[in-house]
Short mmCIF file of C-alpha atoms and ligand atoms in Angstrom, two decimals:
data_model
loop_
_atom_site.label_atom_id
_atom_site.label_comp_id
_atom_site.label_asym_id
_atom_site.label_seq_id
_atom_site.Cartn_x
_atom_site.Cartn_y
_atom_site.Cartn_z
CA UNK W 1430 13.95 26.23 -9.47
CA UNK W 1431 12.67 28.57 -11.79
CA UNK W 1432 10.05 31.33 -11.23
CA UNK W 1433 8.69 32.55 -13.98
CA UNK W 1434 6.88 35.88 -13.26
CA UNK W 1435 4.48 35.99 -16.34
CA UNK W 1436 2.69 32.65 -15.03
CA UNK W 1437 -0.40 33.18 -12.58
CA UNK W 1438 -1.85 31.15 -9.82
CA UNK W 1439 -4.80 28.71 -11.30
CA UNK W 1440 -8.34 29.64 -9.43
CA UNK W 1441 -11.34 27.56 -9.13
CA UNK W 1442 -12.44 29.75 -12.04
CA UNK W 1443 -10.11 28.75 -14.41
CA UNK W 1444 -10.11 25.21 -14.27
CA UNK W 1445 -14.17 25.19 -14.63
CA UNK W 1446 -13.06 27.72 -17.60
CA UNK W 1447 -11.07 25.22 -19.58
CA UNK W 1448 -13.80 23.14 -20.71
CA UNK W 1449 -15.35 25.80 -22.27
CA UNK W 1450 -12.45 26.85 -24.06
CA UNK W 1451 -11.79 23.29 -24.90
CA UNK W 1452 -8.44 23.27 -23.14
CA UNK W 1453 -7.62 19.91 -21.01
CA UNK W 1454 -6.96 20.43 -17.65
CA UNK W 1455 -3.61 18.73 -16.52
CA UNK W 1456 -3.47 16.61 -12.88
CA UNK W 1457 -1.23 14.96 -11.13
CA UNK W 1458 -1.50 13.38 -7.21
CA UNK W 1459 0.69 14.80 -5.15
CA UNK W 1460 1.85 14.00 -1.24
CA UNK W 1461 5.05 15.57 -0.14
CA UNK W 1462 6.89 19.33 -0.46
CA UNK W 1463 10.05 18.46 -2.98
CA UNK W 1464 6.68 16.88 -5.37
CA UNK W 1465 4.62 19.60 -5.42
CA UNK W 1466 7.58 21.70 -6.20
CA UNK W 1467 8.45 19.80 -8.84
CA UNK W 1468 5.04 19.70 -10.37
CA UNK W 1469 4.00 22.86 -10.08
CA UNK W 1470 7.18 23.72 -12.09
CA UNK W 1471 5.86 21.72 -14.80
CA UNK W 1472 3.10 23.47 -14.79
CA UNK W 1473 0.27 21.25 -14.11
CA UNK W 1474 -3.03 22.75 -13.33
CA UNK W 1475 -4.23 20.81 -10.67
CA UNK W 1476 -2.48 18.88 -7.70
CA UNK W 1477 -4.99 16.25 -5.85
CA UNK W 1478 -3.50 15.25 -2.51
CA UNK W 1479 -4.94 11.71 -3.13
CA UNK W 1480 -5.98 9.00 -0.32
CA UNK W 1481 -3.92 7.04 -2.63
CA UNK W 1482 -1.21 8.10 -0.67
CA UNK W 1483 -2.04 5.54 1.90
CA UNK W 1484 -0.94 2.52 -0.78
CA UNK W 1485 1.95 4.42 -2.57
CA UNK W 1486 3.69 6.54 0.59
CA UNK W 1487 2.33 4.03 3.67
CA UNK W 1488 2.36 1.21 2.00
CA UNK W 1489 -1.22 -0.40 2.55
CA UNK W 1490 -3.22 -2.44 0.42
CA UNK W 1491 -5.77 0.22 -0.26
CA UNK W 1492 -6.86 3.43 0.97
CA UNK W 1493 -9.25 2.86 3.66
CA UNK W 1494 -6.84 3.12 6.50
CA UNK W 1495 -5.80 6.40 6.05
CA UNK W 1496 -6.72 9.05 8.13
CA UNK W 1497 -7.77 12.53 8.34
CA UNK W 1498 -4.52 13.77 10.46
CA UNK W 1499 -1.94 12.41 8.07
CA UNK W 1500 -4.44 13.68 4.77
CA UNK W 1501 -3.86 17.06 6.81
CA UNK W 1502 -0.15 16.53 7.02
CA UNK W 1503 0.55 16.06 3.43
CA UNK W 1504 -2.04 18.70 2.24
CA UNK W 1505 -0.54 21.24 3.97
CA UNK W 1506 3.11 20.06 2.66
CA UNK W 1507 1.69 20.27 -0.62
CA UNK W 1508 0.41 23.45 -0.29
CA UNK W 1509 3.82 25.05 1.33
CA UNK W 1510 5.40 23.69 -2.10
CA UNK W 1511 2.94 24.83 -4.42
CA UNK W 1512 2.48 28.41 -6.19
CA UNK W 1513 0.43 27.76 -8.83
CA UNK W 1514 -1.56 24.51 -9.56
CA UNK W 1515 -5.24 24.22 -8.16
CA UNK W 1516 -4.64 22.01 -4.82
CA UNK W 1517 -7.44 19.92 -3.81
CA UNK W 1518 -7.50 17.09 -1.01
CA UNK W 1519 -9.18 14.27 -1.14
CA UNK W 1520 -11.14 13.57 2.25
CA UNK W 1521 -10.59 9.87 3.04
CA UNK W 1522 -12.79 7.31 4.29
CA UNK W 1523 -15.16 7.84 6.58
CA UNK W 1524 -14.20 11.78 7.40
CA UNK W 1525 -17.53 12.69 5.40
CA UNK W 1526 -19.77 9.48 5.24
CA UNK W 1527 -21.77 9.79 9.15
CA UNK W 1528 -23.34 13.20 8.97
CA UNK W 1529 -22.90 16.78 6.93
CA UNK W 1530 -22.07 18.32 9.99
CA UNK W 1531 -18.81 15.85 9.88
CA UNK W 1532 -18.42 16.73 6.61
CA UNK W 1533 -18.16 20.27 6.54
CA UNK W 1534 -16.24 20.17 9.87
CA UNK W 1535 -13.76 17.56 7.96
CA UNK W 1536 -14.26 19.82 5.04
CA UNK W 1537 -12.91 23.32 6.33
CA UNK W 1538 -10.05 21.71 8.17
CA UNK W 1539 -8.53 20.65 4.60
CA UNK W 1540 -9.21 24.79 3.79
CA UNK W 1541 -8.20 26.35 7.08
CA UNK W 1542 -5.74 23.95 8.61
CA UNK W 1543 -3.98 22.89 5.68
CA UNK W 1544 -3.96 25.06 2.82
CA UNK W 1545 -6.49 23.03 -0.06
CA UNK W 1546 -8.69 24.97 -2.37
CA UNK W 1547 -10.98 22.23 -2.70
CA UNK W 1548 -12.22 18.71 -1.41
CA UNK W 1549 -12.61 15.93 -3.23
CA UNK W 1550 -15.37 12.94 -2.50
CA UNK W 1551 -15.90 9.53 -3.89
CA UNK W 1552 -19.53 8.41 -4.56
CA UNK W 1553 -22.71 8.54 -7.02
CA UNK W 1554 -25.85 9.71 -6.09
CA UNK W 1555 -25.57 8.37 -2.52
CA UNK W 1556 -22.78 11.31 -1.29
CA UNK W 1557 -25.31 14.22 -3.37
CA UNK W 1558 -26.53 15.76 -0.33
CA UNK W 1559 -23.35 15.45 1.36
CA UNK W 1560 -21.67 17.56 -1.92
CA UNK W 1561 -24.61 19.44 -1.87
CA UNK W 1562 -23.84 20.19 2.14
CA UNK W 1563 -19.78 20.94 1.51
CA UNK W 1564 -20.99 23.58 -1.34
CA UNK W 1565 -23.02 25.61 0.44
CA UNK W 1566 -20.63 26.08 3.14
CA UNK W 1567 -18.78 28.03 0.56
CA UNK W 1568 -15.89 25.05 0.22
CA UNK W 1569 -15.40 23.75 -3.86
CA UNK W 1570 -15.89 20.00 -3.93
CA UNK W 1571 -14.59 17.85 -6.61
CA UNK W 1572 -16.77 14.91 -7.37
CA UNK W 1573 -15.15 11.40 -8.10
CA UNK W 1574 -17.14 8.57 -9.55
CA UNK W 1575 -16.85 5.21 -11.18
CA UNK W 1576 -14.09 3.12 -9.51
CA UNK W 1577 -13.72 4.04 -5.78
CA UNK W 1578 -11.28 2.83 -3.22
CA UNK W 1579 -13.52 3.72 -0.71
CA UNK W 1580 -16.01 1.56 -1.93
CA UNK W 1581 -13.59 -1.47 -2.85
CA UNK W 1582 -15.45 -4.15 -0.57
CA UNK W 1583 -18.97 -3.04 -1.98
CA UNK W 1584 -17.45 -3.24 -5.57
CA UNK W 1585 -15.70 -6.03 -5.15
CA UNK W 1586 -12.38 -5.16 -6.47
CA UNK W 1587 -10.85 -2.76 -9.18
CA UNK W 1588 -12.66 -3.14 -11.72
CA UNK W 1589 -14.11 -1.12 -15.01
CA UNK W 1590 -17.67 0.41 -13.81
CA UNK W 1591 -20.74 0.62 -15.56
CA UNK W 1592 -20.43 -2.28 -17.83
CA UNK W 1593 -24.18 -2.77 -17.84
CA UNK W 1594 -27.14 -0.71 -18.54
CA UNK W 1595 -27.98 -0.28 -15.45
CA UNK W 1596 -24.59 0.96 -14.28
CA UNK W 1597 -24.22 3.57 -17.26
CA UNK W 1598 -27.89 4.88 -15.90
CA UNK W 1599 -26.45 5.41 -12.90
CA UNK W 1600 -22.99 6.57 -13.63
CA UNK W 1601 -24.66 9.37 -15.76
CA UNK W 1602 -27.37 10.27 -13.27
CA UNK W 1603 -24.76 10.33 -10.66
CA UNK W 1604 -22.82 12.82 -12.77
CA UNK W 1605 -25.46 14.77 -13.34
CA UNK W 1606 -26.88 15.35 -9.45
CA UNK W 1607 -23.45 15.75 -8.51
CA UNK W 1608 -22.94 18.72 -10.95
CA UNK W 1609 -26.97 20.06 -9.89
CA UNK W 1610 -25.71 19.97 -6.04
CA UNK W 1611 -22.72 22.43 -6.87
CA UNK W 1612 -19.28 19.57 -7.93
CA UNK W 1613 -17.11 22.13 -9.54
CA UNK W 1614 -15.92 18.99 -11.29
CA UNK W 1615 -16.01 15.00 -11.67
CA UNK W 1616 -13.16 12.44 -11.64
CA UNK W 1617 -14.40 9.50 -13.98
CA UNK W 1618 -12.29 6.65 -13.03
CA UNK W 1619 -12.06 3.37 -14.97
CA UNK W 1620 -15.37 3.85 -16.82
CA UNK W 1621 -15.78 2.88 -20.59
CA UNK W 1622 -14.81 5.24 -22.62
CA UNK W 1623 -18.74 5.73 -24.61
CA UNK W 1624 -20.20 5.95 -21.07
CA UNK W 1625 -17.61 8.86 -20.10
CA UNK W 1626 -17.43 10.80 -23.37
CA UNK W 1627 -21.55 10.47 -22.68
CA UNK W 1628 -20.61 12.06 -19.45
CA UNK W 1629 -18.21 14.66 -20.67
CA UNK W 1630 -20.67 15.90 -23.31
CA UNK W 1631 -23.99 16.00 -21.21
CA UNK W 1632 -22.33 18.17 -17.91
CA UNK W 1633 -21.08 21.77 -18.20
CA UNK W 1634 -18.34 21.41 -15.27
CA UNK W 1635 -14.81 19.84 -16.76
CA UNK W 1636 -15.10 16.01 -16.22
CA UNK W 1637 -11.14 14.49 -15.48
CA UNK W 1638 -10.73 10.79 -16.57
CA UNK W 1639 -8.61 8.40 -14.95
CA UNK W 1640 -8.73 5.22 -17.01
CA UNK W 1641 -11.84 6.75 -19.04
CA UNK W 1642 -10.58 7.33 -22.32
CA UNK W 1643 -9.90 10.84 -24.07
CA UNK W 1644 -12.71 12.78 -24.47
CA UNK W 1645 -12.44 13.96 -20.83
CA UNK W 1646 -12.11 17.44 -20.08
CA UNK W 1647 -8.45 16.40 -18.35
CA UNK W 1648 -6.74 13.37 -17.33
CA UNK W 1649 -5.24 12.43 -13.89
CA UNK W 1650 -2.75 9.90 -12.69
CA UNK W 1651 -1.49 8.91 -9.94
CA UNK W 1652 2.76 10.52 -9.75
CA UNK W 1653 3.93 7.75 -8.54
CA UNK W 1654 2.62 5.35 -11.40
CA UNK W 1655 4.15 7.73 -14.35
CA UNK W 1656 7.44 8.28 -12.63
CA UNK W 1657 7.80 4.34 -11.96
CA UNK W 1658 7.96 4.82 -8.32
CA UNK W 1659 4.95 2.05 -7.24
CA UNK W 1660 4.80 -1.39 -8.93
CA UNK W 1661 2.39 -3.23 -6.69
CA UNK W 1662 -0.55 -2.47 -9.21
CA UNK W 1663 -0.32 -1.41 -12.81
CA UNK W 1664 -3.30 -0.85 -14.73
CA UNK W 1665 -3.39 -0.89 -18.60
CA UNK W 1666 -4.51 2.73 -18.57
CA UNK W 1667 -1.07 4.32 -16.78
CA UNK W 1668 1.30 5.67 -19.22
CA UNK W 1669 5.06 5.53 -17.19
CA UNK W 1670 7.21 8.28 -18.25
CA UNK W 1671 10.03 7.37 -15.87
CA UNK W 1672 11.47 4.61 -14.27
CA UNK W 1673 12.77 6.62 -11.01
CA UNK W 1674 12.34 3.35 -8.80
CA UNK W 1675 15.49 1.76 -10.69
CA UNK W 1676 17.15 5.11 -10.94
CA UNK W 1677 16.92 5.61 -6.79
CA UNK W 1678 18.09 1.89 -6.25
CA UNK W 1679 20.87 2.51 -8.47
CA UNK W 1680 22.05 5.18 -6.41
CA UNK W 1681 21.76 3.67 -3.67
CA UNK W 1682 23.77 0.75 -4.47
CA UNK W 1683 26.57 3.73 -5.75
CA UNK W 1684 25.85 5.22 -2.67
CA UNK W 1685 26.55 1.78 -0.74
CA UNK W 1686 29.84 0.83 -2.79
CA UNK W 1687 31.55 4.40 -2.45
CA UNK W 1688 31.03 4.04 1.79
CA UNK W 1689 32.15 0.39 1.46
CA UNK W 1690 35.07 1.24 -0.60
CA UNK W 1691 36.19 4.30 1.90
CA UNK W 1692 35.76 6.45 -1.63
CA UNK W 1693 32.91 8.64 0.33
CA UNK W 1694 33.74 11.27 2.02
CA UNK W 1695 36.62 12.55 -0.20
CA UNK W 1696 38.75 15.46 0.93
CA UNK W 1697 36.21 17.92 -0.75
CA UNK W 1698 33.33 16.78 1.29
CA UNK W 1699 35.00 16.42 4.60
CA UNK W 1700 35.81 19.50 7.37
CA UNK W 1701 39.31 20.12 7.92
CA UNK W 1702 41.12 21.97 10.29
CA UNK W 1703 42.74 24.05 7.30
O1 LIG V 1166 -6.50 9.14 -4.43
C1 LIG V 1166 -6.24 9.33 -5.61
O2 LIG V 1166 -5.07 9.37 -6.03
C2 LIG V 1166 -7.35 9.50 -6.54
C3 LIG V 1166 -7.01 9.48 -8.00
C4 LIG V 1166 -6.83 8.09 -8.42
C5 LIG V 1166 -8.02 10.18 -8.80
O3 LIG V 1166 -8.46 9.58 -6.14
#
């Protein structure tokens, strides 16, 4: 893979920088070694190990289940394939929620045990003091509001947040403690674009939308939904730039046919005694 020696490892400093400069900041989930390799060769800024892994690498119907061992497991095989990007890992459910102490304990594991610059949280006004808590142990956290996972059952499905008054008061007071407690930056996820661009314009740190139109600061999607590797859910707002799901079955089935046929190994991939 290349290396080019003129490009320089993104800090916490430059992706709060971007907004200012009015440059969008460019993220992309990642879970495994070989995909943060990849990605970080592309040059995207930012790399959130996402809870999502637990629907589009384990398989479950959302991300509750994971845990805070396997979140460890992949953030540190991001990080050991990552030079560059800003890598941040998303603390899952319940690692944060029962006290700050958890928190911060949960918190500095992601930083000492497994390589992450930053944690993420999902969560309006209700996780403030918990941000607030993370922060002043000296650990960046990435705020993420709008559409949460975490929160499925209490929001009772996927579904676009803030529709009402009374939501967009809260989204944008939400945004706003979180950036007063110390959020280096917000995810907006699947929030109408007015209330978000509202958002965007009213916060100094970079706001990234996820299904929350363009005015963000930066947009992130999920890898596995671009590259066409996860079809159990697609939401109008994912743009697929591969279909790598039928390109891996295809070779697969070539894979099958040359064993069936004898054709694999040849003489060129086999040992001889010569
Ligand atoms: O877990 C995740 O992948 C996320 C993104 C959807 C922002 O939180």
């Amino acid at each position: 893979m290349n290396d080019s020696s003129s490009r320089k490892k993104l800090r916490l400093s430059t992706i709060m920088s971007r907004k200012r400069k009015g440059q969008k900041i460019v993220a992309l989930t990642a879970y495994d070694y070989s995909m943060a390799r990849m990605l970080d060769e592309a040059a995207v800024d930012l790399l959130l190990v996402g809870d999502s892994a637990a629907m589009v690498v384990h398989g479950h119907e959302n991300t509750l289940p994971i845990t805070m061992e396997t979140m460890l497991d992949h953030t540190a095989a991001v990080s050991r394939g990552c030079k560059y990007a800003f890598i941040v890992a998303d603390m899952p459910f319940m690692s944060y929620q029962a006290s700050h102490e958890q928190a911060i304990t949960n918190a500095g594991r992601f930083i000492k045990d497994a390589g992450a610059e930053a944690v993420k949280i999902e969560g309006g006004l209700e996780v403030v003091d918990t941000a607030r808590a993370i922060v002043r142990a000296g650990i960046p956290v990435m705020a993420h509001i709008g559409l949460s996972f975490q929160r499925i059952h209490e929001q009772s499905g996927a579904k676009v947040q803030g529709r009402k008054d009374a939501g967009q008061t809260y989204l944008l007071e939400s945004a706003l403690a979180l950036e007063e407690a110390g959020a280096f930056s917000i995810i907006l996820e699947l929030i109408q674009d007015d209330v978000a661009t509202e958002i965007t314009k009213k916060l100094q740190i970079p706001t990234i939308g996820i299904g929350a139109g363009n005015a963000c600061d930066g947009q992130i999607l999920v890898t596995n939904d671009i590259l066409g590797m996860y079809d159990r859910m697609q939401p109008k707002f994912v743009r697929r730039y591969a279909n790598l799901g039928e390109t891996i079955v295809k070779a697969a089935k070539d894979f099958g046919a040359d064993v069936r046929s004898g054709s694999y190994p040849d003489d060129s991939e086999t040992f001889s005694a010569k």
